[in-house]
Amino acid sequence: MGWDLLGQRIPNRLCLLLAAGGVVGLFGAAPWQWLDHLGTATGLLLLGFILFLRGVWGGGDAKFLAVIGLWRGSPGLPGWLLLAAMMGGVLAGAFWLLRHLSRRRPERCRGLPLRWLRHPGVAARIARLPYGVALGGGALLLTGG
C-alpha cells in the first residue's frame, strides 16, 4: 500500500507474490472453494480492467483488486468491499483537503507549514487518488492484521 501512496504504483512482483500466497493458501481446500476463489479473482480482474479502461483506476489497482479477491473469495467479498469503499471515502476526503489547502495562499493558512504542498511532485501525487491503499486497508482491517 505504501508503494501506491508514495509512488502511485503497485509493483507486478508484489501482485504475483500475493497471488502465489493466495494459491498456496488454497492447498487442501475443496474443489468448489478453488472455483469460488478463482472465480472471484477473475470477476474482480474484469471489473478492475473495465475501470482501468475508463481511466478511473490504474492498472495496479485492477491487479491488486483481483489478488485480494483471490484471498477473500466470495464469502468475504461484501464486507471487504464495504470497508474498502469506506476507506476510499476517507482517503478521498483527505486528498480533497490536501488539494484545497495547496491552492490557498500561505498567508491565509494561519501559520500552517503548507509550502511543501505546492511542490510539483507533491501536487502531482495528490491529483490522483491511490485507491490501492483503500483496497489493501480494507482487507487488512477485515482480517485483523
PDB file of C-alpha atoms in Angstrom:
ATOM      1  CA  MET A   1       0.000   0.000   0.000  1.00  0.00           C
ATOM      2  CA  GLY A   2       2.914   2.301   0.664  1.00  0.00           C
ATOM      3  CA  TRP A   3       4.076   1.994  -2.941  1.00  0.00           C
ATOM      4  CA  ASP A   4       0.707   3.192  -4.143  1.00  0.00           C
ATOM      5  CA  LEU A   5       0.571   6.050  -1.650  1.00  0.00           C
ATOM      6  CA  LEU A   6       4.103   7.334  -2.259  1.00  0.00           C
ATOM      7  CA  GLY A   7       4.726   6.430  -5.876  1.00  0.00           C
ATOM      8  CA  GLN A   8       1.259   5.703  -7.251  1.00  0.00           C
ATOM      9  CA  ARG A   9       2.497   2.345  -8.409  1.00  0.00           C
ATOM     10  CA  ILE A  10       1.750  -1.213  -7.322  1.00  0.00           C
ATOM     11  CA  PRO A  11       4.628  -3.441  -8.472  1.00  0.00           C
ATOM     12  CA  ASN A  12       3.858  -6.528 -10.541  1.00  0.00           C
ATOM     13  CA  ARG A  13       6.174  -8.549  -8.289  1.00  0.00           C
ATOM     14  CA  LEU A  14       4.069  -7.687  -5.272  1.00  0.00           C
ATOM     15  CA  CYS A  15       0.853  -8.764  -7.022  1.00  0.00           C
ATOM     16  CA  LEU A  16       2.484 -12.001  -8.202  1.00  0.00           C
ATOM     17  CA  LEU A  17       3.840 -12.760  -4.736  1.00  0.00           C
ATOM     18  CA  LEU A  18       0.450 -12.126  -3.126  1.00  0.00           C
ATOM     19  CA  ALA A  19      -1.310 -14.217  -5.796  1.00  0.00           C
ATOM     20  CA  ALA A  20       1.117 -17.082  -5.180  1.00  0.00           C
ATOM     21  CA  GLY A  21       0.377 -16.828  -1.465  1.00  0.00           C
ATOM     22  CA  GLY A  22      -3.338 -16.948  -2.172  1.00  0.00           C
ATOM     23  CA  VAL A  23      -2.939 -20.093  -4.277  1.00  0.00           C
ATOM     24  CA  VAL A  24      -0.767 -21.756  -1.619  1.00  0.00           C
ATOM     25  CA  GLY A  25      -3.435 -20.903   0.934  1.00  0.00           C
ATOM     26  CA  LEU A  26      -5.947 -22.883  -1.124  1.00  0.00           C
ATOM     27  CA  PHE A  27      -3.939 -26.115  -0.973  1.00  0.00           C
ATOM     28  CA  GLY A  28      -6.046 -28.704   0.752  1.00  0.00           C
ATOM     29  CA  ALA A  29      -9.267 -26.802   0.074  1.00  0.00           C
ATOM     30  CA  ALA A  30     -12.263 -28.421  -1.575  1.00  0.00           C
ATOM     31  CA  PRO A  31     -12.594 -28.059  -5.359  1.00  0.00           C
ATOM     32  CA  TRP A  32     -15.600 -25.779  -5.001  1.00  0.00           C
ATOM     33  CA  GLN A  33     -13.507 -23.427  -2.824  1.00  0.00           C
ATOM     34  CA  TRP A  34     -10.858 -23.285  -5.558  1.00  0.00           C
ATOM     35  CA  LEU A  35     -13.564 -22.402  -8.080  1.00  0.00           C
ATOM     36  CA  ASP A  36     -15.036 -19.801  -5.742  1.00  0.00           C
ATOM     37  CA  HIS A  37     -11.736 -18.012  -5.094  1.00  0.00           C
ATOM     38  CA  LEU A  38     -10.511 -18.213  -8.682  1.00  0.00           C
ATOM     39  CA  GLY A  39     -13.901 -17.107  -9.994  1.00  0.00           C
ATOM     40  CA  THR A  40     -13.988 -14.171  -7.581  1.00  0.00           C
ATOM     41  CA  ALA A  41     -10.493 -13.131  -8.637  1.00  0.00           C
ATOM     42  CA  THR A  42     -11.380 -13.409 -12.332  1.00  0.00           C
ATOM     43  CA  GLY A  43     -14.564 -11.382 -11.951  1.00  0.00           C
ATOM     44  CA  LEU A  44     -12.778  -8.682  -9.983  1.00  0.00           C
ATOM     45  CA  LEU A  45      -9.954  -8.585 -12.534  1.00  0.00           C
ATOM     46  CA  LEU A  46     -12.535  -7.952 -15.255  1.00  0.00           C
ATOM     47  CA  LEU A  47     -14.167  -5.227 -13.161  1.00  0.00           C
ATOM     48  CA  GLY A  48     -10.790  -3.648 -12.472  1.00  0.00           C
ATOM     49  CA  PHE A  49      -9.871  -3.848 -16.153  1.00  0.00           C
ATOM     50  CA  ILE A  50     -13.077  -2.032 -17.092  1.00  0.00           C
ATOM     51  CA  LEU A  51     -12.309   0.685 -14.527  1.00  0.00           C
ATOM     52  CA  PHE A  52      -8.769   0.898 -15.926  1.00  0.00           C
ATOM     53  CA  LEU A  53     -10.022   1.261 -19.497  1.00  0.00           C
ATOM     54  CA  ARG A  54     -12.373   4.047 -18.409  1.00  0.00           C
ATOM     55  CA  GLY A  55      -9.486   5.878 -16.742  1.00  0.00           C
ATOM     56  CA  VAL A  56     -10.956   5.574 -13.254  1.00  0.00           C
ATOM     57  CA  TRP A  57      -8.186   3.337 -11.860  1.00  0.00           C
ATOM     58  CA  GLY A  58      -4.641   2.479 -12.705  1.00  0.00           C
ATOM     59  CA  GLY A  59      -3.580  -0.981 -13.838  1.00  0.00           C
ATOM     60  CA  GLY A  60      -2.018  -1.743 -10.468  1.00  0.00           C
ATOM     61  CA  ASP A  61      -5.319  -1.118  -8.698  1.00  0.00           C
ATOM     62  CA  ALA A  62      -7.040  -3.571 -11.051  1.00  0.00           C
ATOM     63  CA  LYS A  63      -4.435  -6.277 -10.381  1.00  0.00           C
ATOM     64  CA  PHE A  64      -4.482  -5.637  -6.648  1.00  0.00           C
ATOM     65  CA  LEU A  65      -8.283  -5.898  -6.609  1.00  0.00           C
ATOM     66  CA  ALA A  66      -8.088  -9.336  -8.238  1.00  0.00           C
ATOM     67  CA  VAL A  67      -5.342 -10.558  -5.916  1.00  0.00           C
ATOM     68  CA  ILE A  68      -7.290  -9.614  -2.809  1.00  0.00           C
ATOM     69  CA  GLY A  69     -10.351 -11.286  -4.340  1.00  0.00           C
ATOM     70  CA  LEU A  70      -8.278 -14.461  -4.692  1.00  0.00           C
ATOM     71  CA  TRP A  71      -7.515 -14.355  -0.988  1.00  0.00           C
ATOM     72  CA  ARG A  72     -11.023 -13.409   0.181  1.00  0.00           C
ATOM     73  CA  GLY A  73     -13.280 -15.448  -2.109  1.00  0.00           C
ATOM     74  CA  SER A  74     -16.966 -14.642  -2.439  1.00  0.00           C
ATOM     75  CA  PRO A  75     -17.870 -15.120   1.264  1.00  0.00           C
ATOM     76  CA  GLY A  76     -15.541 -12.304   2.310  1.00  0.00           C
ATOM     77  CA  LEU A  77     -16.339 -10.050  -0.623  1.00  0.00           C
ATOM     78  CA  PRO A  78     -19.237  -7.893   0.704  1.00  0.00           C
ATOM     79  CA  GLY A  79     -17.546  -6.947   3.975  1.00  0.00           C
ATOM     80  CA  TRP A  80     -14.237  -6.225   2.289  1.00  0.00           C
ATOM     81  CA  LEU A  81     -15.777  -4.089  -0.455  1.00  0.00           C
ATOM     82  CA  LEU A  82     -17.752  -2.134   2.143  1.00  0.00           C
ATOM     83  CA  LEU A  83     -14.625  -1.440   4.212  1.00  0.00           C
ATOM     84  CA  ALA A  84     -12.626  -0.576   1.083  1.00  0.00           C
ATOM     85  CA  ALA A  85     -15.351   1.845  -0.033  1.00  0.00           C
ATOM     86  CA  MET A  86     -15.424   3.492   3.392  1.00  0.00           C
ATOM     87  CA  MET A  87     -11.632   3.791   3.448  1.00  0.00           C
ATOM     88  CA  GLY A  88     -11.754   5.144  -0.100  1.00  0.00           C
ATOM     89  CA  GLY A  89     -14.187   7.823   1.058  1.00  0.00           C
ATOM     90  CA  VAL A  90     -11.894   8.830   3.915  1.00  0.00           C
ATOM     91  CA  LEU A  91      -8.914   8.837   1.541  1.00  0.00           C
ATOM     92  CA  ALA A  92     -10.819  10.931  -1.000  1.00  0.00           C
ATOM     93  CA  GLY A  93     -11.738  13.427   1.723  1.00  0.00           C
ATOM     94  CA  ALA A  94      -8.129  13.681   2.890  1.00  0.00           C
ATOM     95  CA  PHE A  95      -6.867  14.178  -0.655  1.00  0.00           C
ATOM     96  CA  TRP A  96      -9.565  16.768  -1.329  1.00  0.00           C
ATOM     97  CA  LEU A  97      -8.449  18.651   1.778  1.00  0.00           C
ATOM     98  CA  LEU A  98      -4.789  18.498   0.686  1.00  0.00           C
ATOM     99  CA  ARG A  99      -5.688  19.764  -2.797  1.00  0.00           C
ATOM    100  CA  HIS A 100      -7.794  22.545  -1.278  1.00  0.00           C
ATOM    101  CA  LEU A 101      -5.015  23.592   1.094  1.00  0.00           C
ATOM    102  CA  SER A 102      -2.421  23.500  -1.688  1.00  0.00           C
ATOM    103  CA  ARG A 103      -4.384  26.151  -3.622  1.00  0.00           C
ATOM    104  CA  ARG A 104      -4.647  28.564  -0.698  1.00  0.00           C
ATOM    105  CA  ARG A 105      -2.274  31.448  -0.247  1.00  0.00           C
ATOM    106  CA  PRO A 106       0.205  30.858   2.594  1.00  0.00           C
ATOM    107  CA  GLU A 107      -0.908  33.983   4.459  1.00  0.00           C
ATOM    108  CA  ARG A 108      -4.469  32.615   4.692  1.00  0.00           C
ATOM    109  CA  CYS A 109      -3.433  29.302   6.292  1.00  0.00           C
ATOM    110  CA  ARG A 110      -2.855  30.718   9.783  1.00  0.00           C
ATOM    111  CA  GLY A 111       0.714  29.632  10.287  1.00  0.00           C
ATOM    112  CA  LEU A 112       0.382  26.089   8.965  1.00  0.00           C
ATOM    113  CA  PRO A 113       3.582  24.991   7.158  1.00  0.00           C
ATOM    114  CA  LEU A 114       1.959  24.265   3.803  1.00  0.00           C
ATOM    115  CA  ARG A 115       4.687  25.268   1.340  1.00  0.00           C
ATOM    116  CA  TRP A 116       5.500  21.584   0.788  1.00  0.00           C
ATOM    117  CA  LEU A 117       2.032  21.127  -0.748  1.00  0.00           C
ATOM    118  CA  ARG A 118       2.999  23.462  -3.602  1.00  0.00           C
ATOM    119  CA  HIS A 119       5.954  21.315  -4.653  1.00  0.00           C
ATOM    120  CA  PRO A 120       5.262  19.971  -8.194  1.00  0.00           C
ATOM    121  CA  GLY A 121       5.916  16.368  -7.158  1.00  0.00           C
ATOM    122  CA  VAL A 122       3.504  16.572  -4.244  1.00  0.00           C
ATOM    123  CA  ALA A 123       0.892  18.374  -6.341  1.00  0.00           C
ATOM    124  CA  ALA A 124       1.037  15.632  -8.975  1.00  0.00           C
ATOM    125  CA  ARG A 125       0.652  12.909  -6.352  1.00  0.00           C
ATOM    126  CA  ILE A 126      -2.373  14.460  -4.677  1.00  0.00           C
ATOM    127  CA  ALA A 127      -4.056  14.964  -8.053  1.00  0.00           C
ATOM    128  CA  ARG A 128      -4.848  11.223  -8.319  1.00  0.00           C
ATOM    129  CA  LEU A 129      -6.279   9.025  -5.588  1.00  0.00           C
ATOM    130  CA  PRO A 130      -4.165   5.919  -4.770  1.00  0.00           C
ATOM    131  CA  TYR A 131      -7.080   3.508  -4.375  1.00  0.00           C
ATOM    132  CA  GLY A 132      -4.810   0.529  -3.705  1.00  0.00           C
ATOM    133  CA  VAL A 133      -4.433   1.965  -0.204  1.00  0.00           C
ATOM    134  CA  ALA A 134      -8.177   1.647   0.392  1.00  0.00           C
ATOM    135  CA  LEU A 135      -8.317  -1.853  -1.130  1.00  0.00           C
ATOM    136  CA  GLY A 136      -5.445  -3.150   0.954  1.00  0.00           C
ATOM    137  CA  GLY A 137      -6.513  -1.272   4.068  1.00  0.00           C
ATOM    138  CA  GLY A 138      -9.996  -2.760   3.881  1.00  0.00           C
ATOM    139  CA  ALA A 139      -8.539  -6.251   3.541  1.00  0.00           C
ATOM    140  CA  LEU A 140      -6.187  -5.721   6.483  1.00  0.00           C
ATOM    141  CA  LEU A 141      -8.939  -4.344   8.725  1.00  0.00           C
ATOM    142  CA  LEU A 142     -11.215  -7.243   7.870  1.00  0.00           C
ATOM    143  CA  THR A 143      -8.599  -9.853   8.749  1.00  0.00           C
ATOM    144  CA  GLY A 144      -7.480  -8.018  11.846  1.00  0.00           C
ATOM    145  CA  GLY A 145      -3.921  -7.758  10.501  1.00  0.00           C
TER     146      GLY A 145
END
